[in-house]
JSON list of C-alpha atoms in Angstrom, two decimals:
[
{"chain": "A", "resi": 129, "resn": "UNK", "atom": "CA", "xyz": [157.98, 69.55, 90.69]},
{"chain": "A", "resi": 130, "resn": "UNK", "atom": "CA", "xyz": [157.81, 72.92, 93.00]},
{"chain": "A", "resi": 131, "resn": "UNK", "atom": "CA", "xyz": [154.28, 73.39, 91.43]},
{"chain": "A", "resi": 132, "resn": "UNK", "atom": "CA", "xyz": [152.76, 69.82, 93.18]},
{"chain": "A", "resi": 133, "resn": "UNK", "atom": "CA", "xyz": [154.66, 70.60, 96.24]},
{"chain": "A", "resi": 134, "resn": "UNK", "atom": "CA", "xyz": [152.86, 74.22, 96.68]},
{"chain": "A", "resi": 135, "resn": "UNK", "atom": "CA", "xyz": [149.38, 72.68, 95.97]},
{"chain": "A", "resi": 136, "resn": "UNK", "atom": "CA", "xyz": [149.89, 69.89, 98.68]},
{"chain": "A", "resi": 137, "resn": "UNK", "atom": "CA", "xyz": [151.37, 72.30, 100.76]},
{"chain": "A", "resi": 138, "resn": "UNK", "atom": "CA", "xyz": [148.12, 72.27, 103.22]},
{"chain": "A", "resi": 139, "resn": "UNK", "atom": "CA", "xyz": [147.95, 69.82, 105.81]},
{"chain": "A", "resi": 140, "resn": "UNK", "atom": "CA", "xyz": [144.66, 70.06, 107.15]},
{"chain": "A", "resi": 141, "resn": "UNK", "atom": "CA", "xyz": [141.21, 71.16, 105.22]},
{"chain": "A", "resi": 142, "resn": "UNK", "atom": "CA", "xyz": [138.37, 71.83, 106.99]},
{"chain": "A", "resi": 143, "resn": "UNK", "atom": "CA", "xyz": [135.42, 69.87, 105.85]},
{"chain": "A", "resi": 144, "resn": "UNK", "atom": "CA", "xyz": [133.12, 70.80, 108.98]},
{"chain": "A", "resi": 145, "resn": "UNK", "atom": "CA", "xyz": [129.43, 72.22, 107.62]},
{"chain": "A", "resi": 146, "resn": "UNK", "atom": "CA", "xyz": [128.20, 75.68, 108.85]},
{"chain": "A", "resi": 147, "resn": "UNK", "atom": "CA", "xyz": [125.67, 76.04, 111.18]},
{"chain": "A", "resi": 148, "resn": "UNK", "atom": "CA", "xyz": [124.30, 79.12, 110.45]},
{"chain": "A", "resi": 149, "resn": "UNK", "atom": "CA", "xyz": [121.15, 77.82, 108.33]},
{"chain": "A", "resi": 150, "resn": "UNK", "atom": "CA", "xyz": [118.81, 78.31, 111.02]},
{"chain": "A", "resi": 151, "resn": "UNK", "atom": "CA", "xyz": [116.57, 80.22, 108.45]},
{"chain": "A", "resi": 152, "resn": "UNK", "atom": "CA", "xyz": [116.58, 77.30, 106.44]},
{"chain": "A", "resi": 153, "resn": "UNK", "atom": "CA", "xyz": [115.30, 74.72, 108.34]},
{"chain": "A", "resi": 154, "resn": "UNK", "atom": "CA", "xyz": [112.35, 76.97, 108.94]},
{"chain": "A", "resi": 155, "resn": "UNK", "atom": "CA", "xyz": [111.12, 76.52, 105.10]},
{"chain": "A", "resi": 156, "resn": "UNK", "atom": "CA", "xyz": [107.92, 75.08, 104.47]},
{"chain": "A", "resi": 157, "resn": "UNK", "atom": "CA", "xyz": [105.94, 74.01, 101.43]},
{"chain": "A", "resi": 158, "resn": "UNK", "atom": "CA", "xyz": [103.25, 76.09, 102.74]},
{"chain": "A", "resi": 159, "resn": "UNK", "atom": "CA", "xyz": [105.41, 78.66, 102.86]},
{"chain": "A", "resi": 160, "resn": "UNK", "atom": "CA", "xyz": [107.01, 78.33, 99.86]},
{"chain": "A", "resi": 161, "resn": "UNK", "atom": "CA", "xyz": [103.38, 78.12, 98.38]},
{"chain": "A", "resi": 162, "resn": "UNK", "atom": "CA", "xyz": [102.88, 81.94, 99.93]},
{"chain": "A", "resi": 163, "resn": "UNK", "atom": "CA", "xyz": [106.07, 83.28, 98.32]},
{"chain": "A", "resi": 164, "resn": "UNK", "atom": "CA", "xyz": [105.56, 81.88, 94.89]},
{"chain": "A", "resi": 165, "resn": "UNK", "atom": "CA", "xyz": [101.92, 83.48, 95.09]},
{"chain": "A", "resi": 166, "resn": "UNK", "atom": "CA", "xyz": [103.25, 86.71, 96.21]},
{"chain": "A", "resi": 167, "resn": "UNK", "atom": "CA", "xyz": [105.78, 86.91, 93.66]},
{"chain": "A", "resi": 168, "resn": "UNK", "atom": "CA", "xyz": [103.54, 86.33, 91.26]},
{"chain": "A", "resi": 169, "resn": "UNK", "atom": "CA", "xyz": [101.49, 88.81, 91.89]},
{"chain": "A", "resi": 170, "resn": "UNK", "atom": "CA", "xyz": [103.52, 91.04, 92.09]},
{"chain": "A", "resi": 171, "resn": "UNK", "atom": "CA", "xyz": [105.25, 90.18, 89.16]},
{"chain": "A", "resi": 172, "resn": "UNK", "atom": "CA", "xyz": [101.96, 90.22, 87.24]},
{"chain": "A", "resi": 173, "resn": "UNK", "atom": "CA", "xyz": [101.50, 93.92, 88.69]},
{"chain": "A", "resi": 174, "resn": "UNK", "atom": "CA", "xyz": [104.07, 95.25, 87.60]},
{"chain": "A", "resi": 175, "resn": "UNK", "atom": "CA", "xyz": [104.07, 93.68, 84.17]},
{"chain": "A", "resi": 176, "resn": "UNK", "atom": "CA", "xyz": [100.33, 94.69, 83.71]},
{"chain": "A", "resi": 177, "resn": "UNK", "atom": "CA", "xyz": [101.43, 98.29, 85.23]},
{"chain": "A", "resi": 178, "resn": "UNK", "atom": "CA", "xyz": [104.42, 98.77, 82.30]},
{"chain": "A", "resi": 179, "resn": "UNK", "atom": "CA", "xyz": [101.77, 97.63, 79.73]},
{"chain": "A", "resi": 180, "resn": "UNK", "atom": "CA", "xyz": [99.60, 100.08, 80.70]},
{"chain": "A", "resi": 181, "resn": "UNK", "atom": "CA", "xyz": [103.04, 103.28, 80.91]},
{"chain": "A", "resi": 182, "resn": "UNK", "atom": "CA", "xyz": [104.08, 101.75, 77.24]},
{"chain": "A", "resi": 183, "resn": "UNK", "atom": "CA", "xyz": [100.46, 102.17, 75.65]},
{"chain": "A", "resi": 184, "resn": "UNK", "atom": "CA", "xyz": [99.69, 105.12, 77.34]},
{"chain": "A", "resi": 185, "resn": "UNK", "atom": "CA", "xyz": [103.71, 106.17, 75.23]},
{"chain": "A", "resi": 186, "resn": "UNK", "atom": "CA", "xyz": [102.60, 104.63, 72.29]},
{"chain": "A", "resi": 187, "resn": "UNK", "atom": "CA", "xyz": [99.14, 106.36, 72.39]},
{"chain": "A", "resi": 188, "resn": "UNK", "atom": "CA", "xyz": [101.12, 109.89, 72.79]},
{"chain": "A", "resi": 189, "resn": "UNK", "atom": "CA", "xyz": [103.51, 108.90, 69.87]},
{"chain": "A", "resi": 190, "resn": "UNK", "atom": "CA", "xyz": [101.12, 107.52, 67.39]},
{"chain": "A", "resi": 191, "resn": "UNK", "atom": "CA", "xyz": [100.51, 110.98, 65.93]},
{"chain": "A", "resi": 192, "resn": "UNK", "atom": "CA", "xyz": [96.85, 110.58, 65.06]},
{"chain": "A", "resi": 193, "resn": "UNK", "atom": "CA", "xyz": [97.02, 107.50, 62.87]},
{"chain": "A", "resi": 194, "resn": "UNK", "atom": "CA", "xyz": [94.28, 105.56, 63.54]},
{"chain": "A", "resi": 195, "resn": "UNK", "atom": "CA", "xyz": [95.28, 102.10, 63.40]},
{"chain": "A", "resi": 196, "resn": "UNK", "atom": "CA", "xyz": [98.24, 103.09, 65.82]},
{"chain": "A", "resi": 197, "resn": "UNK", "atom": "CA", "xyz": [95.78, 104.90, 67.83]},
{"chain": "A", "resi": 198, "resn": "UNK", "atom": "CA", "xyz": [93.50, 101.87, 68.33]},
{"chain": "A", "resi": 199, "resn": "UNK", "atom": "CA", "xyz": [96.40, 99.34, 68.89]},
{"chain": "A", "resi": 200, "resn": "UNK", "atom": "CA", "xyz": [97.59, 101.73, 71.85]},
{"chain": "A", "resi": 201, "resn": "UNK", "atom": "CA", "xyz": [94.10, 101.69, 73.18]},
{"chain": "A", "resi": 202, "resn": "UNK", "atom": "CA", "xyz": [93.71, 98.04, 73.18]},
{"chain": "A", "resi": 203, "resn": "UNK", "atom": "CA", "xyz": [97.24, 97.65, 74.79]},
{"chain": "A", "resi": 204, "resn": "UNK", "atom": "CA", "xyz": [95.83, 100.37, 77.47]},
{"chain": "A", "resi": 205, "resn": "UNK", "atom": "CA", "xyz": [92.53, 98.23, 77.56]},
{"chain": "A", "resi": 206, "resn": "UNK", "atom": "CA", "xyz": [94.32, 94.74, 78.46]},
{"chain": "A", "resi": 207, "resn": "UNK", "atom": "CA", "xyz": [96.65, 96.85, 80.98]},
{"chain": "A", "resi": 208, "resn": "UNK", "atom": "CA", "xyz": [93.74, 97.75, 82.86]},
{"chain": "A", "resi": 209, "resn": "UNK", "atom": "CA", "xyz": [92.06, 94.29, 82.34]},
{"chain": "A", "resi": 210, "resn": "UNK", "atom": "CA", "xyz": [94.90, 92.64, 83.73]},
{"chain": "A", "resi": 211, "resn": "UNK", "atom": "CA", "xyz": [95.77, 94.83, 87.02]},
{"chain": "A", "resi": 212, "resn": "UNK", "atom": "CA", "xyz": [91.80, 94.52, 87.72]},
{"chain": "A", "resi": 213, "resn": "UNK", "atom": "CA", "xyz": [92.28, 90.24, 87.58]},
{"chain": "A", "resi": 214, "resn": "UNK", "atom": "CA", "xyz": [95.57, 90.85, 89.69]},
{"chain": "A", "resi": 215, "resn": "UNK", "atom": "CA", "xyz": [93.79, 92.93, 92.10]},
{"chain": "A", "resi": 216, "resn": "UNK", "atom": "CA", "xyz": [90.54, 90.48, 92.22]},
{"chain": "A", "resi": 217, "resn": "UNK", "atom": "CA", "xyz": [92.96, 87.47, 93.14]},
{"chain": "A", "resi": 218, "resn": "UNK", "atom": "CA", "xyz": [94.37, 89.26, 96.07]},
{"chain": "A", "resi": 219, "resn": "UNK", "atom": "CA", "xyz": [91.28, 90.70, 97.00]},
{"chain": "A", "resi": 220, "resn": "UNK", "atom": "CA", "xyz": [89.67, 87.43, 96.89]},
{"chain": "A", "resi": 221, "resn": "UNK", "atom": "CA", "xyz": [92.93, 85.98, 98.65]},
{"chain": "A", "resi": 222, "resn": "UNK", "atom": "CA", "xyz": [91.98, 88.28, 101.78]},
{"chain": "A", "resi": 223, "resn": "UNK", "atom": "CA", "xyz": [88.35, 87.12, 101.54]},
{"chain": "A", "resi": 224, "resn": "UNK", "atom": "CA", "xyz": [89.27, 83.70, 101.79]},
{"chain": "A", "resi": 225, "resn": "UNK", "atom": "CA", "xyz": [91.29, 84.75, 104.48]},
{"chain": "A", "resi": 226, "resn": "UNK", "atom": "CA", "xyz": [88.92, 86.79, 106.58]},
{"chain": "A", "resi": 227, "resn": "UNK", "atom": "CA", "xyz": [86.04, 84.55, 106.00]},
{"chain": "A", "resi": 228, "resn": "UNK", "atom": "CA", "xyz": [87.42, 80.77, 106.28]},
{"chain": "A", "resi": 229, "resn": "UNK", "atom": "CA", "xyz": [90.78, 81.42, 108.59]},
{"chain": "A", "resi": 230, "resn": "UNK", "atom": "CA", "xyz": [92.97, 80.26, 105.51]},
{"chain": "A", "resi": 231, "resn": "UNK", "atom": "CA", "xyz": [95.84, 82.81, 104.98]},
{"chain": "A", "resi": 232, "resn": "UNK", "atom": "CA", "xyz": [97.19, 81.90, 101.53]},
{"chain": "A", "resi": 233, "resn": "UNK", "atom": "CA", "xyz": [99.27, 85.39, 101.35]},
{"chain": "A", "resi": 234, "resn": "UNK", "atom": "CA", "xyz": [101.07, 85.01, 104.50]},
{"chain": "A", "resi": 235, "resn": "UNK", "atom": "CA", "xyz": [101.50, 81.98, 105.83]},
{"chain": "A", "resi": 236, "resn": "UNK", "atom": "CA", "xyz": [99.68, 79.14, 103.45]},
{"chain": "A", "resi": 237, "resn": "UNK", "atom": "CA", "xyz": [98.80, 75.86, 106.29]},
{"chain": "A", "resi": 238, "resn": "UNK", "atom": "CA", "xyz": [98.59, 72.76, 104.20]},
{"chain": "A", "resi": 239, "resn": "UNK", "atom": "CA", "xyz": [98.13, 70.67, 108.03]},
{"chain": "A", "resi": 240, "resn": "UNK", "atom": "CA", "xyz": [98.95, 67.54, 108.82]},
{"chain": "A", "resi": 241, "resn": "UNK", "atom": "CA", "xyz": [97.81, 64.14, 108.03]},
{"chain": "A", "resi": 242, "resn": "UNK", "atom": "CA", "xyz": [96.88, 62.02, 111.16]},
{"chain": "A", "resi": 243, "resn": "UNK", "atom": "CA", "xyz": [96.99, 58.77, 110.83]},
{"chain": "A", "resi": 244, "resn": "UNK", "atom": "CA", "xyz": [95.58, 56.44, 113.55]}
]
């Protein structure tokens, strides 16, 4: 059996862990928090931004027909509709963060629990 002999041909395996996950033991849930709210709104830009590119297409394409006219205006409509909510939550998000001291797009504090 050559093939057995060539698999247990190593004598020693290294089972040590890394220790380069200094970046990792930095996580937070507050953090965390931050970066799922950033990604979402970014996410939710850009989604709301292609909305608005593909109805402005379709309102260039639809040739004059009405009913393909209006559907590419409503799609343009909700575009706009939905960058302006995006927008307002960040905006608001600063607020909240200029007025009260509670950075949600940075670094979101949960704080501690003191117990006596």
């Amino acid at each position: 059996m050559p093939f057995l002999s060539t698999v247990f041909a190593q004598d020693t395996i290294n089972l040590t862990a890394p220790t380069n996950f200094g970046p990792i033991a930095n996580i937070t849930v507050g953090g965390m928090i931050s970066w799922a709210i950033n990604s979402i709104l970014v996410i939710a830009g850009l989604v709301f931004f292609f909305m608005l590119i593909l109805g402005g297409i379709k309102w260039i394409m639809s040739g004059g027909d009405k009913g393909q006219t209006e559907s590419a205006r409503n799609q343009v409509t909700s575009a706009l509709i939905g960058l302006v909510v995006v927008f307002s939550a960040w905006a608001l998000a600063q607020l909240i963060s200029t007025i009260f001291g509670i950075n949600i797009i940075q670094n979101f504090n949960i704080g501690s629990v003191v117990t006596p």
